[in-house]
mmCIF file of C-alpha atoms and ligand atoms in Angstrom:
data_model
loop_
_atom_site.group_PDB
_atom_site.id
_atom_site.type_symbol
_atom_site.label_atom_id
_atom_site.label_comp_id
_atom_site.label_asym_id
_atom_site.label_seq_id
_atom_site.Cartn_x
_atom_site.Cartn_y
_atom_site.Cartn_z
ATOM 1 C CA UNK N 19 14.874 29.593 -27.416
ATOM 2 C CA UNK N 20 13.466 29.496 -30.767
ATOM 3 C CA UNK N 21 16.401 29.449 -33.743
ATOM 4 C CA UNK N 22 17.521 33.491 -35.180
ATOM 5 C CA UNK N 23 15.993 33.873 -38.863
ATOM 6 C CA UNK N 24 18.676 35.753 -39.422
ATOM 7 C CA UNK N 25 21.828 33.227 -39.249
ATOM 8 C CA UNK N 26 19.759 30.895 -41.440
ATOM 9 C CA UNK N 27 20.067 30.915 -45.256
ATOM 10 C CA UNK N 28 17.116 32.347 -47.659
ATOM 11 C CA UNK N 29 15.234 29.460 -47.795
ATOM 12 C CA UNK N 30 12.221 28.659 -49.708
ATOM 13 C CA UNK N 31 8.744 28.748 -48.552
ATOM 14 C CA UNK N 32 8.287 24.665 -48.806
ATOM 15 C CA UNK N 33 11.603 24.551 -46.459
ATOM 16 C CA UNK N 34 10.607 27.194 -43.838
ATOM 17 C CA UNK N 35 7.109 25.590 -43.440
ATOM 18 C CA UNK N 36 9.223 22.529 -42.126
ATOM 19 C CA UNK N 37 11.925 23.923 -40.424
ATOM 20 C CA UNK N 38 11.080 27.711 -39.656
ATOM 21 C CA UNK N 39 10.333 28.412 -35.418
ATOM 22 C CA UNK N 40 12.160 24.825 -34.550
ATOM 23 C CA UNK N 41 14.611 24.498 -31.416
ATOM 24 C CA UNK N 42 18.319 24.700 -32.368
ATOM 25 C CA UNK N 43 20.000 21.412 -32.899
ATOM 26 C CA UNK N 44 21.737 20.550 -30.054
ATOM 27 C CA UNK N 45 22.181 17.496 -28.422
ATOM 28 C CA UNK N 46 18.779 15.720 -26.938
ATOM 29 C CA UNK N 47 16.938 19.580 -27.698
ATOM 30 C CA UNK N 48 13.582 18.213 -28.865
ATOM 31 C CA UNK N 49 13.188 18.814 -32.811
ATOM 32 C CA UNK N 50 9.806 20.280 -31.919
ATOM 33 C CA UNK N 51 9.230 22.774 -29.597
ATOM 34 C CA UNK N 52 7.060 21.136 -26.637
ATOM 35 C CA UNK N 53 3.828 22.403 -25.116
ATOM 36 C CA UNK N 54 4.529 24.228 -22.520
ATOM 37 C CA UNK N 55 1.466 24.302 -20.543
ATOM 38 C CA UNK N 56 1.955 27.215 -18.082
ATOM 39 C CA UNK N 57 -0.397 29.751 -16.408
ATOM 40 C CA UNK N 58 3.113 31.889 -14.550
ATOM 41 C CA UNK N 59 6.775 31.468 -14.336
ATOM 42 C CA UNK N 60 8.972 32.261 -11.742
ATOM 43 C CA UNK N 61 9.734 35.462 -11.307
ATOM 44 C CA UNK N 62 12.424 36.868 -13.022
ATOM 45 C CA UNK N 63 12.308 36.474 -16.603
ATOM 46 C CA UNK N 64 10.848 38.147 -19.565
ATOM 47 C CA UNK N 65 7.737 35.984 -19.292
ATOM 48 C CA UNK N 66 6.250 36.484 -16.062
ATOM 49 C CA UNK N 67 2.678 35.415 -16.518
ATOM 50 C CA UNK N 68 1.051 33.239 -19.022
ATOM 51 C CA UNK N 69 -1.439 36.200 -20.547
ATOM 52 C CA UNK N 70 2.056 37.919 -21.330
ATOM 53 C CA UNK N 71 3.782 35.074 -23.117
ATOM 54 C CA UNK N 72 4.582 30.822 -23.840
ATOM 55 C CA UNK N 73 7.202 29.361 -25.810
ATOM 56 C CA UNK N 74 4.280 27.204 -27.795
ATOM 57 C CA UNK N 75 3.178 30.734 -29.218
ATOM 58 C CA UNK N 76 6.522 31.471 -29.882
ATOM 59 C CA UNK N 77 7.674 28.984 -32.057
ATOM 60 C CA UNK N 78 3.872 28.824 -34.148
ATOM 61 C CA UNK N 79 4.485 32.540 -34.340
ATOM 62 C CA UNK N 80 8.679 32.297 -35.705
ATOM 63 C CA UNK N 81 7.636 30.196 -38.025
ATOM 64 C CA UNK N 82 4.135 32.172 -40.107
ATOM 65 C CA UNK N 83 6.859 35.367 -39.477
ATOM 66 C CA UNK N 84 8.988 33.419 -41.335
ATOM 67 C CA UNK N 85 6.519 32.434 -44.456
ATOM 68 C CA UNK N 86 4.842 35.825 -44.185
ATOM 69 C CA UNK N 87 7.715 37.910 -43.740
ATOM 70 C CA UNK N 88 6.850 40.114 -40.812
ATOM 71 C CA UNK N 89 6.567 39.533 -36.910
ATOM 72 C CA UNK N 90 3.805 37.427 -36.078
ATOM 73 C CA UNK N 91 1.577 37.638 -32.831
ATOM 74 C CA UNK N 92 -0.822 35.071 -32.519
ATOM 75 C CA UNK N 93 -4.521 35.302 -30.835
ATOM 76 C CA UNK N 94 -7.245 33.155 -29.555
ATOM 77 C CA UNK N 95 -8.866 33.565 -33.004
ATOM 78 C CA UNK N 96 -9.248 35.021 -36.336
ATOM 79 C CA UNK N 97 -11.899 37.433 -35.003
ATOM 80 C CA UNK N 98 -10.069 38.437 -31.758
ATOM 81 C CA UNK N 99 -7.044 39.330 -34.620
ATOM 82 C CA UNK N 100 -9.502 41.340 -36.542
ATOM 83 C CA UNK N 101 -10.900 43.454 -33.502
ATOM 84 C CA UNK N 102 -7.628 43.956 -32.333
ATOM 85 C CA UNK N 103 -5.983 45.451 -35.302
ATOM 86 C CA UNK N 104 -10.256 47.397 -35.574
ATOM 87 C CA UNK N 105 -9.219 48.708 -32.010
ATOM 88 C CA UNK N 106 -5.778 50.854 -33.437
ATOM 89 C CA UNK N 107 -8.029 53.368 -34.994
ATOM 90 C CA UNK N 108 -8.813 56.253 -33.508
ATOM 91 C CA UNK N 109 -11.934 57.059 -32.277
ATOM 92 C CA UNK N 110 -14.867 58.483 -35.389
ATOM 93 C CA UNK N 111 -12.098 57.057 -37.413
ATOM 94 C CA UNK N 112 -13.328 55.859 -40.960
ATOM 95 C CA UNK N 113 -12.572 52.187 -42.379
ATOM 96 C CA UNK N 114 -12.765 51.346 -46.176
ATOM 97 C CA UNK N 115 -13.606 47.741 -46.269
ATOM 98 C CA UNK N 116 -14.891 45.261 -49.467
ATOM 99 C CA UNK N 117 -18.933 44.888 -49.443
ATOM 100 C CA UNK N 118 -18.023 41.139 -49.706
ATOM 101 C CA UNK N 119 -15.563 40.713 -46.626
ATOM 102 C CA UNK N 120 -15.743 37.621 -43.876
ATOM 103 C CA UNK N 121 -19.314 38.450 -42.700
ATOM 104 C CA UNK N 122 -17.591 38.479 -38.915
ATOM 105 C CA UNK N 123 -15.220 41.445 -40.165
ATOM 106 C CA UNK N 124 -18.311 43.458 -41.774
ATOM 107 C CA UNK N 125 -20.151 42.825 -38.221
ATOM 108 C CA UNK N 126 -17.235 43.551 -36.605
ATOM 109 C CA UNK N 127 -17.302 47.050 -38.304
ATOM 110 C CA UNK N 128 -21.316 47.713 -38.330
ATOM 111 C CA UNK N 129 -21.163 46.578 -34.265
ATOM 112 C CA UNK N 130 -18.633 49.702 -33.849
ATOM 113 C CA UNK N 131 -20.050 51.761 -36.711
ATOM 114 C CA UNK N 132 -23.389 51.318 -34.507
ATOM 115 C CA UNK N 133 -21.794 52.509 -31.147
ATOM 116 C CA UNK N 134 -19.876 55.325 -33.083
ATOM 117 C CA UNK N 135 -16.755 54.118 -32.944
ATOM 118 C CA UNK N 136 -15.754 54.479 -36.257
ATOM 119 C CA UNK N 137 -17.374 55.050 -39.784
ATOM 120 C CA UNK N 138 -17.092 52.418 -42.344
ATOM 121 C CA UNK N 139 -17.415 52.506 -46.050
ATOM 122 C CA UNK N 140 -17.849 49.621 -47.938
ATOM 123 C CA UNK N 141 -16.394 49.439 -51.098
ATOM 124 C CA UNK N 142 -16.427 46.583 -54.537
ATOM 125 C CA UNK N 143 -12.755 45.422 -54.097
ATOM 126 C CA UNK N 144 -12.332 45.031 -57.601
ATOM 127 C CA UNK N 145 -12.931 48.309 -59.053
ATOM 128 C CA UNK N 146 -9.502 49.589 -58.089
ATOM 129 C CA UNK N 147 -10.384 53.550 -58.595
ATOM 130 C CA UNK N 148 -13.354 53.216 -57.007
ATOM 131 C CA UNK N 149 -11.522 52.110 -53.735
ATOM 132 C CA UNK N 150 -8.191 54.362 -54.504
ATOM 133 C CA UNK N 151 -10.906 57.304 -54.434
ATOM 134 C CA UNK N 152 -12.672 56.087 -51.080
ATOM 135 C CA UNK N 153 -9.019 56.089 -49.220
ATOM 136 C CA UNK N 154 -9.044 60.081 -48.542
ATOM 137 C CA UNK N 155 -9.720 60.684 -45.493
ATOM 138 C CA UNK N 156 -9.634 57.215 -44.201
ATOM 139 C CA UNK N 157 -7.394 55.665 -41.508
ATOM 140 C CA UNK N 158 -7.868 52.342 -41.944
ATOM 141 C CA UNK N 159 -8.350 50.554 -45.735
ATOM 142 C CA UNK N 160 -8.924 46.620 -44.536
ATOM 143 C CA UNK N 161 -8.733 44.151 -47.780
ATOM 144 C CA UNK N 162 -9.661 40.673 -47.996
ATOM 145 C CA UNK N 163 -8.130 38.658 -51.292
ATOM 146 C CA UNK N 164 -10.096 36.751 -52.594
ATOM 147 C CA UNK N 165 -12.889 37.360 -50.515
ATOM 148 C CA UNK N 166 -15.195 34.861 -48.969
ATOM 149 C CA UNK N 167 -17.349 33.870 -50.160
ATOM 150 C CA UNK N 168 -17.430 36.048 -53.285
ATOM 151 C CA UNK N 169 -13.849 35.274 -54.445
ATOM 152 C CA UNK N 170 -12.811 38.536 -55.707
ATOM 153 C CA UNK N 171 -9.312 40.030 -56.039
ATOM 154 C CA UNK N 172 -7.748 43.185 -54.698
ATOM 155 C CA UNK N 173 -5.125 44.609 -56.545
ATOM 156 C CA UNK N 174 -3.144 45.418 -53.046
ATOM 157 C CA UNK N 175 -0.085 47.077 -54.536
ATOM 158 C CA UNK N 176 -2.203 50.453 -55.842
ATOM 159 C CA UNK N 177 -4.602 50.196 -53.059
ATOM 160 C CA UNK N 178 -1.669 50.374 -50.585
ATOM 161 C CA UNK N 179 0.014 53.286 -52.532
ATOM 162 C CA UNK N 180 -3.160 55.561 -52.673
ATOM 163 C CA UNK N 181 -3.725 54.148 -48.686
ATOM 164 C CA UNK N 182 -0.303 55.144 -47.669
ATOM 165 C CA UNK N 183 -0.632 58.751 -49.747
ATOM 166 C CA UNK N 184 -3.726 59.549 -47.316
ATOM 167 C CA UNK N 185 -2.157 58.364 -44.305
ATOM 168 C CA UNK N 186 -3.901 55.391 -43.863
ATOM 169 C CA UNK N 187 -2.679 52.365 -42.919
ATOM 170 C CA UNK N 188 -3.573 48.590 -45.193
ATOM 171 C CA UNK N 189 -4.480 45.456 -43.630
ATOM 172 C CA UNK N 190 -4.779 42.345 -45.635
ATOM 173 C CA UNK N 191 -6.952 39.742 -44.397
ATOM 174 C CA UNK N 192 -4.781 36.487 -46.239
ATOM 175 C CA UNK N 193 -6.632 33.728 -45.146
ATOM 176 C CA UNK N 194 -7.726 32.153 -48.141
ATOM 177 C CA UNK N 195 -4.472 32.906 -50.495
ATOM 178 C CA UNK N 196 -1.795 31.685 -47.721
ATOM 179 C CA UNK N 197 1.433 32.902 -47.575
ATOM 180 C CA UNK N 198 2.310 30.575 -50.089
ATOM 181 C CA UNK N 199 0.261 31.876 -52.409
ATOM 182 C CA UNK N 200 0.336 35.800 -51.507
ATOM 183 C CA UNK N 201 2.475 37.589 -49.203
ATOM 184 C CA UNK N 202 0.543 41.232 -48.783
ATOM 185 C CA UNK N 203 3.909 43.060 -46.528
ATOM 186 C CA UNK N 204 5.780 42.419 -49.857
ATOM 187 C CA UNK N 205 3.072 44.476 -51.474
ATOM 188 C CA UNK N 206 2.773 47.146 -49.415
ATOM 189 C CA UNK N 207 0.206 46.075 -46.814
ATOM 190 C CA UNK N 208 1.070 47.618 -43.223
ATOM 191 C CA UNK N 209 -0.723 44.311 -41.419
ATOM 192 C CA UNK N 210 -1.321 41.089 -42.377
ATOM 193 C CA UNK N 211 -4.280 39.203 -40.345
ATOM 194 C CA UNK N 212 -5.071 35.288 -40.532
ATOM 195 C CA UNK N 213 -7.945 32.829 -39.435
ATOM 196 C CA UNK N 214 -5.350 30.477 -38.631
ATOM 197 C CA UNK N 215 -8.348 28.239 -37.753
ATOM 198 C CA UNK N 216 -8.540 27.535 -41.862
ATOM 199 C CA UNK N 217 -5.396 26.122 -44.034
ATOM 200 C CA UNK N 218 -2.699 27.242 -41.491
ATOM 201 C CA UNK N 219 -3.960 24.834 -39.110
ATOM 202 C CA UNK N 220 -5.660 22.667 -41.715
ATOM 203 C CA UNK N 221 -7.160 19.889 -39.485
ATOM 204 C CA UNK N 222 -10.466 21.384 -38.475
ATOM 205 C CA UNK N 223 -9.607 20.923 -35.259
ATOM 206 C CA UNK N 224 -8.402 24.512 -34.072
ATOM 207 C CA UNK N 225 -9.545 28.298 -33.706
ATOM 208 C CA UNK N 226 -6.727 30.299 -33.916
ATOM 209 C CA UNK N 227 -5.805 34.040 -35.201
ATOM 210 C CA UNK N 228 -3.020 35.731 -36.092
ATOM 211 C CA UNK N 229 -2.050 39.421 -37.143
ATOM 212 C CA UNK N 230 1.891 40.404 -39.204
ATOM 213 C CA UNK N 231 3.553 43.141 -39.629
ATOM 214 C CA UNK N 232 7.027 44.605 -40.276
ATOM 215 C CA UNK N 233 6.421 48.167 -37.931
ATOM 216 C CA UNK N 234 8.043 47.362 -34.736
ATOM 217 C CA UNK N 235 6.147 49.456 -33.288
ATOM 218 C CA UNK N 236 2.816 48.393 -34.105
ATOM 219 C CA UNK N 237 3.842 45.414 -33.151
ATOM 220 C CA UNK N 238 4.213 46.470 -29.703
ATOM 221 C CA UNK N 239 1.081 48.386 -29.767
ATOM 222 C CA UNK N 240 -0.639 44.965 -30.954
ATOM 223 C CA UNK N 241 1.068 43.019 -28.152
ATOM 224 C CA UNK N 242 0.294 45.207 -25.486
ATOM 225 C CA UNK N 243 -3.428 45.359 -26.465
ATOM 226 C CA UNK N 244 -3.587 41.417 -26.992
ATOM 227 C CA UNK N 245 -1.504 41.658 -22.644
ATOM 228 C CA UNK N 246 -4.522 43.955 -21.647
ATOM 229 C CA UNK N 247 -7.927 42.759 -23.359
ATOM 230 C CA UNK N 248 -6.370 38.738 -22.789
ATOM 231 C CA UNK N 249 -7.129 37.906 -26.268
ATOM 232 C CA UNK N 250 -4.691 35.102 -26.291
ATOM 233 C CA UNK N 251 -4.304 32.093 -27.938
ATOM 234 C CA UNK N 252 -4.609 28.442 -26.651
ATOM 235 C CA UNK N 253 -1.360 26.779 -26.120
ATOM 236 C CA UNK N 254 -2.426 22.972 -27.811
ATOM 237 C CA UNK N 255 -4.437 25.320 -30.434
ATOM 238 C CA UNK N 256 -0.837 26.982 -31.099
ATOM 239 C CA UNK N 257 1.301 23.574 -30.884
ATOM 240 C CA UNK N 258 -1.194 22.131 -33.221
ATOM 241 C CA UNK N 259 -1.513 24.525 -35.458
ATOM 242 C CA UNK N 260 2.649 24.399 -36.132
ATOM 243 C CA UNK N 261 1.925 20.851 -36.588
ATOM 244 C CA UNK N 262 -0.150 21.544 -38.907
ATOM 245 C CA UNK N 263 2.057 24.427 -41.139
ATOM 246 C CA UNK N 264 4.756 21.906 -41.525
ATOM 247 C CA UNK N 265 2.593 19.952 -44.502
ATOM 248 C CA UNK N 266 0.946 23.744 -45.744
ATOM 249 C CA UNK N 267 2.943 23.749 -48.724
ATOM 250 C CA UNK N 268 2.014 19.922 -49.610
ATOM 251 C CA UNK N 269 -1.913 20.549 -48.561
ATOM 252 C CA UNK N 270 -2.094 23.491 -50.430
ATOM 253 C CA UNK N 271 -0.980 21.927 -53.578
ATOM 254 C CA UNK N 272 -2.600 19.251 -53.710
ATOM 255 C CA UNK N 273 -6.049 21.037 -53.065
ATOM 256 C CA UNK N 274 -5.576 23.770 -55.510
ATOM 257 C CA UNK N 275 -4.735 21.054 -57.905
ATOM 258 C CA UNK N 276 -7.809 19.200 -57.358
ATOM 259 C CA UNK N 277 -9.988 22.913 -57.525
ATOM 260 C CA UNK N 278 -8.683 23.544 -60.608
ATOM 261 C CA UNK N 279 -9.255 20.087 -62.070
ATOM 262 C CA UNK N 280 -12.979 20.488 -60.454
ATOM 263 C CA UNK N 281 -13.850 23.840 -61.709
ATOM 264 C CA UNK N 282 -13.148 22.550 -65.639
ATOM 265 C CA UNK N 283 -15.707 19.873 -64.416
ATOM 266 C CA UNK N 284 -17.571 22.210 -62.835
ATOM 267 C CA UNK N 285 -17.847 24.593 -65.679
ATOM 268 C CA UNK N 286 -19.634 21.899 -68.249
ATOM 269 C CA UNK N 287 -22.312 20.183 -65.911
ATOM 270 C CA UNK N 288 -25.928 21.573 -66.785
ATOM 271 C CA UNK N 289 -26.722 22.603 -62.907
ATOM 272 C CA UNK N 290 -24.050 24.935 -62.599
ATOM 273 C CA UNK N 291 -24.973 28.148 -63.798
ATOM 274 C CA UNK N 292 -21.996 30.198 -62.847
ATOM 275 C CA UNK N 293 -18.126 29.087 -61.539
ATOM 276 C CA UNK N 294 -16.296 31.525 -59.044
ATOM 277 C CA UNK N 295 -12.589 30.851 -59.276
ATOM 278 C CA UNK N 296 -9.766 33.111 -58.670
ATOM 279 C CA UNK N 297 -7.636 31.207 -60.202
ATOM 280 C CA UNK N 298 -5.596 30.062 -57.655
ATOM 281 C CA UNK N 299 -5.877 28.102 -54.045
ATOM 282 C CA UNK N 300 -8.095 25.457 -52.956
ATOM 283 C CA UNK N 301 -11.973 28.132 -52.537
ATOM 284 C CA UNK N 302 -14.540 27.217 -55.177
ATOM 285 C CA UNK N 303 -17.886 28.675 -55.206
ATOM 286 C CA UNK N 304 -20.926 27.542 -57.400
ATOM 287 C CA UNK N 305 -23.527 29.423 -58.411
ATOM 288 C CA UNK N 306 -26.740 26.489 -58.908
ATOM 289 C CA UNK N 307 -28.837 27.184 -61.762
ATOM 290 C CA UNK N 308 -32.102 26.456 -60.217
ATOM 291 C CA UNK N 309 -31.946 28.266 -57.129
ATOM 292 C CA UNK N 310 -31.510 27.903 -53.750
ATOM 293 C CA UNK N 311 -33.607 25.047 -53.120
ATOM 294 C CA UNK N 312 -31.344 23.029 -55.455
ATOM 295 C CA UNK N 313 -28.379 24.423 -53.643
ATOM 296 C CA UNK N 314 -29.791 23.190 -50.548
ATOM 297 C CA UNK N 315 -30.403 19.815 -52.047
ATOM 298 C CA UNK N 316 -26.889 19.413 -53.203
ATOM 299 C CA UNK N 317 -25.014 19.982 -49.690
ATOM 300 C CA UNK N 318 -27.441 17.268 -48.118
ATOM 301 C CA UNK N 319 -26.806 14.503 -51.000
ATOM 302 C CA UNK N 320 -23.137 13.944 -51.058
ATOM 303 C CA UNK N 321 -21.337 11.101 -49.203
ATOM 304 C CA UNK N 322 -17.596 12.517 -49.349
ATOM 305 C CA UNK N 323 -18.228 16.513 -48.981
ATOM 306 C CA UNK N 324 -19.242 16.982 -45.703
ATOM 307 C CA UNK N 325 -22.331 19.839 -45.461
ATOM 308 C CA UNK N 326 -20.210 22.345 -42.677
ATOM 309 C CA UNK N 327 -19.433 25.867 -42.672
ATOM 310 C CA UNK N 328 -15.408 27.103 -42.091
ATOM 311 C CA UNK N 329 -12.865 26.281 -44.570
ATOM 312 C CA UNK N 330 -9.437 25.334 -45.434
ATOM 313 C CA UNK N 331 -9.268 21.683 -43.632
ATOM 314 C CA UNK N 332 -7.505 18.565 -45.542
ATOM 315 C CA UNK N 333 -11.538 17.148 -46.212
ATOM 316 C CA UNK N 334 -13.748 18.479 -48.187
ATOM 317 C CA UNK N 335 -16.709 20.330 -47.317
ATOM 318 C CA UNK N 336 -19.315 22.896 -48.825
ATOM 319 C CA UNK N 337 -22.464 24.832 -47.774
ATOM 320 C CA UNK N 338 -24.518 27.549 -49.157
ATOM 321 C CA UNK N 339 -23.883 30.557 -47.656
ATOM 322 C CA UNK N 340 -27.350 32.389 -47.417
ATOM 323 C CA UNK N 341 -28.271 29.800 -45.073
ATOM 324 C CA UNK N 342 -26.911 32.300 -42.367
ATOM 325 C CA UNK N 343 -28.519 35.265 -41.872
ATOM 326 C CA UNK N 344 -25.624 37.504 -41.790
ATOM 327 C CA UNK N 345 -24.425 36.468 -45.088
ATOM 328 C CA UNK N 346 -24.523 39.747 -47.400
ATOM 329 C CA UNK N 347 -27.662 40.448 -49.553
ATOM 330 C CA UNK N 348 -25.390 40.702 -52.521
ATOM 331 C CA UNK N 349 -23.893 37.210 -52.340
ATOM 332 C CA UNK N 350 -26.679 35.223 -54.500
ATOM 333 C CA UNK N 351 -28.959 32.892 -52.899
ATOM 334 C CA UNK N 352 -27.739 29.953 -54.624
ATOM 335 C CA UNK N 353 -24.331 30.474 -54.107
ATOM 336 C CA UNK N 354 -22.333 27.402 -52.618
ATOM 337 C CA UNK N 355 -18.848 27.723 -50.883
ATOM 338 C CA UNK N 356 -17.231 25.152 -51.612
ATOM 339 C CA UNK N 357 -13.287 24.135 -49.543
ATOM 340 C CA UNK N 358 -11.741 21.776 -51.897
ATOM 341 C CA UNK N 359 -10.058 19.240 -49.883
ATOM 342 C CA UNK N 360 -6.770 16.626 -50.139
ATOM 343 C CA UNK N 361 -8.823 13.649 -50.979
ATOM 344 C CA UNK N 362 -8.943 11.892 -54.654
ATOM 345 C CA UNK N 363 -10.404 14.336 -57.515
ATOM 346 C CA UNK N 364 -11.782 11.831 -58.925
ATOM 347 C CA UNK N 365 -13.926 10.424 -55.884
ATOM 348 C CA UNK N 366 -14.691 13.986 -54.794
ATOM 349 C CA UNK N 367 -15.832 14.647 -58.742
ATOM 350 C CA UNK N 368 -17.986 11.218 -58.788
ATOM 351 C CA UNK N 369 -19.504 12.761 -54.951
ATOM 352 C CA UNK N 370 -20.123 15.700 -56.458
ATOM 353 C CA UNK N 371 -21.772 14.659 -59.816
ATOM 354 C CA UNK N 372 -23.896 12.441 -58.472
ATOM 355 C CA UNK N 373 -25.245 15.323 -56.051
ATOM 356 C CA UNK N 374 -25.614 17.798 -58.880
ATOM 357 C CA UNK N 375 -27.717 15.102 -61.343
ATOM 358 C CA UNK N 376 -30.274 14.888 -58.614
ATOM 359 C CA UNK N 377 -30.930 18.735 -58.448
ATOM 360 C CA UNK N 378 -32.875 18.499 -61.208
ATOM 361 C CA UNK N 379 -30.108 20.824 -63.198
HETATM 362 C C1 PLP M 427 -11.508 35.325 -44.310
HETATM 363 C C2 PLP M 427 -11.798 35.094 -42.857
HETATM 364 N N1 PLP M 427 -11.312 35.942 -41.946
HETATM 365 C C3 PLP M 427 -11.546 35.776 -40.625
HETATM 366 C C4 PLP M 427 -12.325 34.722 -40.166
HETATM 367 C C5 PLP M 427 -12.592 34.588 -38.694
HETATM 368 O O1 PLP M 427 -11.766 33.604 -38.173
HETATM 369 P P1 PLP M 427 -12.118 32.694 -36.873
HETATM 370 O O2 PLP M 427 -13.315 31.872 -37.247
HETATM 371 O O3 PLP M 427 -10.859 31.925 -36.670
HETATM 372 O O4 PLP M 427 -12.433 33.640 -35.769
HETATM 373 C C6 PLP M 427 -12.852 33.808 -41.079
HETATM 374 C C7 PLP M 427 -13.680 32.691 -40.617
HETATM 375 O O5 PLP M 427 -14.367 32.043 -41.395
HETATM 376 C C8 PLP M 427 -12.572 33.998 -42.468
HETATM 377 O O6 PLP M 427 -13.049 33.160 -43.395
#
């Protein structure tokens, strides 16, 4: 049994990361809740079978409820969360999404668009009337803020109004802000959905997904999809990833501190033609001023940043994102993602420096 949210005091988000989806304390209870590595149960219970339920998932998903405020249900990735929540609307349905989304979620939505599932429309996330005036008519209006790789920000509080005055419901896609740095249901968003694989986890060691919400009953409706289709999550991916949202608040911190102190260095070096920060959490992109080539020669001539795609781990790593095919047209060719890590700014500056000088900037 996983501790009641509701007999605990208000606590703040550095305090539930450590102590939110823990066993009571009683005498000789664990103070974390164990893997419980379990295919069935005996009959009986409200568990039955291990597609339905484990107390592992459980306590990961108490405890991102807690920080995100909303009931969490947690799947076998960030992409099996995203085509669950795709799968609520109805069918020839139509989806405003941003041009610039998590190149899964836009395949996600051509794959069905394709099979005529649904219609999507894909909109510039930061020109607020432009995507206020694409919400009539549609069910679904999916945000990502900031996006990746493009880093742009949704104002989520208008979008959800006009949404929710066409009937449609808002899903924000948090993965790169982090509860602790955005929490979308307090702005109006219907869903939440997370790559729990990235900062949540933090370790590079996981794929895991997770979708929020406050609606009980789409809650249910989740669940029961996630019971049916068997999109669950691993139970060491779920134990690990609580491991790893006990130090969120102190990972996050620290990174964002050392992207900010990077992207004033950033700004003034000669090979960097253009600096894409939101101006908050730990996702820098570069723009190199002499082109993709030179972008290319950056991510293979560091020693510290590792040259690997994903994000949100305590190291840092970068790569340039046109090097996959399905990366949008839009997103410039010399465009590197960088995910600022825990390690000393200054040794990650000196890395980087280095690398840039012999680009030829
Ligand atoms: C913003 C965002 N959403 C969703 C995903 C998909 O998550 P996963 O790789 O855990 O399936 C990613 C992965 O990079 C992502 O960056």
């Amino acid at each position: 049994m996983v501790d009641d949210p509701r007999a605990r005091p208000t606590w703040s988000p550095s305090t539930l990361a450590v102590t939110a989806g823990r066993p009571p304390h009683e005498p000789d209870r664990p103070l974390n809740e164990p893997l419980t590595m379990a295919s069935t149960y005996v009959a009986g219970g409200d568990l039955e079978y291990g597609r339905y339920g484990n107390p592992t998932w459980t306590a990961f998903e108490a405890a991102l409820g807690e920080l995100e405020g909303g009931r969490c249900l947690a799947f076998a990735s960030g992409l099996a969360a995203v085509s669950t929540v795709l799968d609520l609307v109805g069918h020839g349905a139509r989806v405003v999404a941003p041009r610039h989304a998590y190149n899964g979620s836009i395949m996600q939505l051509a794959d069905l668009e394709a099979r005529g599932r649904l219609s999507a429309t894909l909109v510039d996330v930061t020109d607020t009337d432009a995507v206020v005036a694409a919400c009539e008519d549609a069910a679904l209006v999916w945000l990502e803020s900031p996006t990746n790789p493009a880093l742009e920000v949704a104002e989520i509080e208008p979008i959800a109004r006009a949404a929710h005055d066409a009937g449609a419901y808002v899903v924000v896609d948090n993965t790169f802000a982090t509860p602790l740095l955005q929490r979308p249901l307090d702005l109006g968003a219907d869903l939440v959905v997370h790559s729990a694989t990235k900062f949540l986890a933090g370790h590079s060691d996981v794929l895991l997904g997770a979708v929020l919400t406050r609606d009980d009953q789409l809650h249910d409706v989740l669940k029961g999809r996630r019971d049916l289709i068997g999109a669950v999550p691993g139970t060491l991916e779920t134990w690990l990833a609580l491991r790893g949202l006990r130090t969120l608040h102190l990972r996050v911190e620290r990174a964002q501190s050392n992207a900010q102190a990077l992207v004033r260095r950033l700004e003034e070096h000669p090979a960097v033609e253009e600096v894409r920060y939101p101006g908050f959490g730990a996702i820098v992109a570069i723009v190199l001023a002499q082109g993709a080539l030179a972008a290319d020669l950056l991510t293979h001539q560091t020693r510290l940043w590792v040259h690997a795609t994903s994000l949100g781990g305590v190291e840092s790593t970068f790569e340039r994102r046109r090097r996959w095919k399905t990366e949008a047209a839009t997103i410039p060719d010399a465009l590197v993602r960088m995910s600022v890590g825990i390690e000393d700014v200054d040794d990650l500056w000196e890395d980087l420096r280095s690398a840039l000088d012999g680009t030829g900037g």
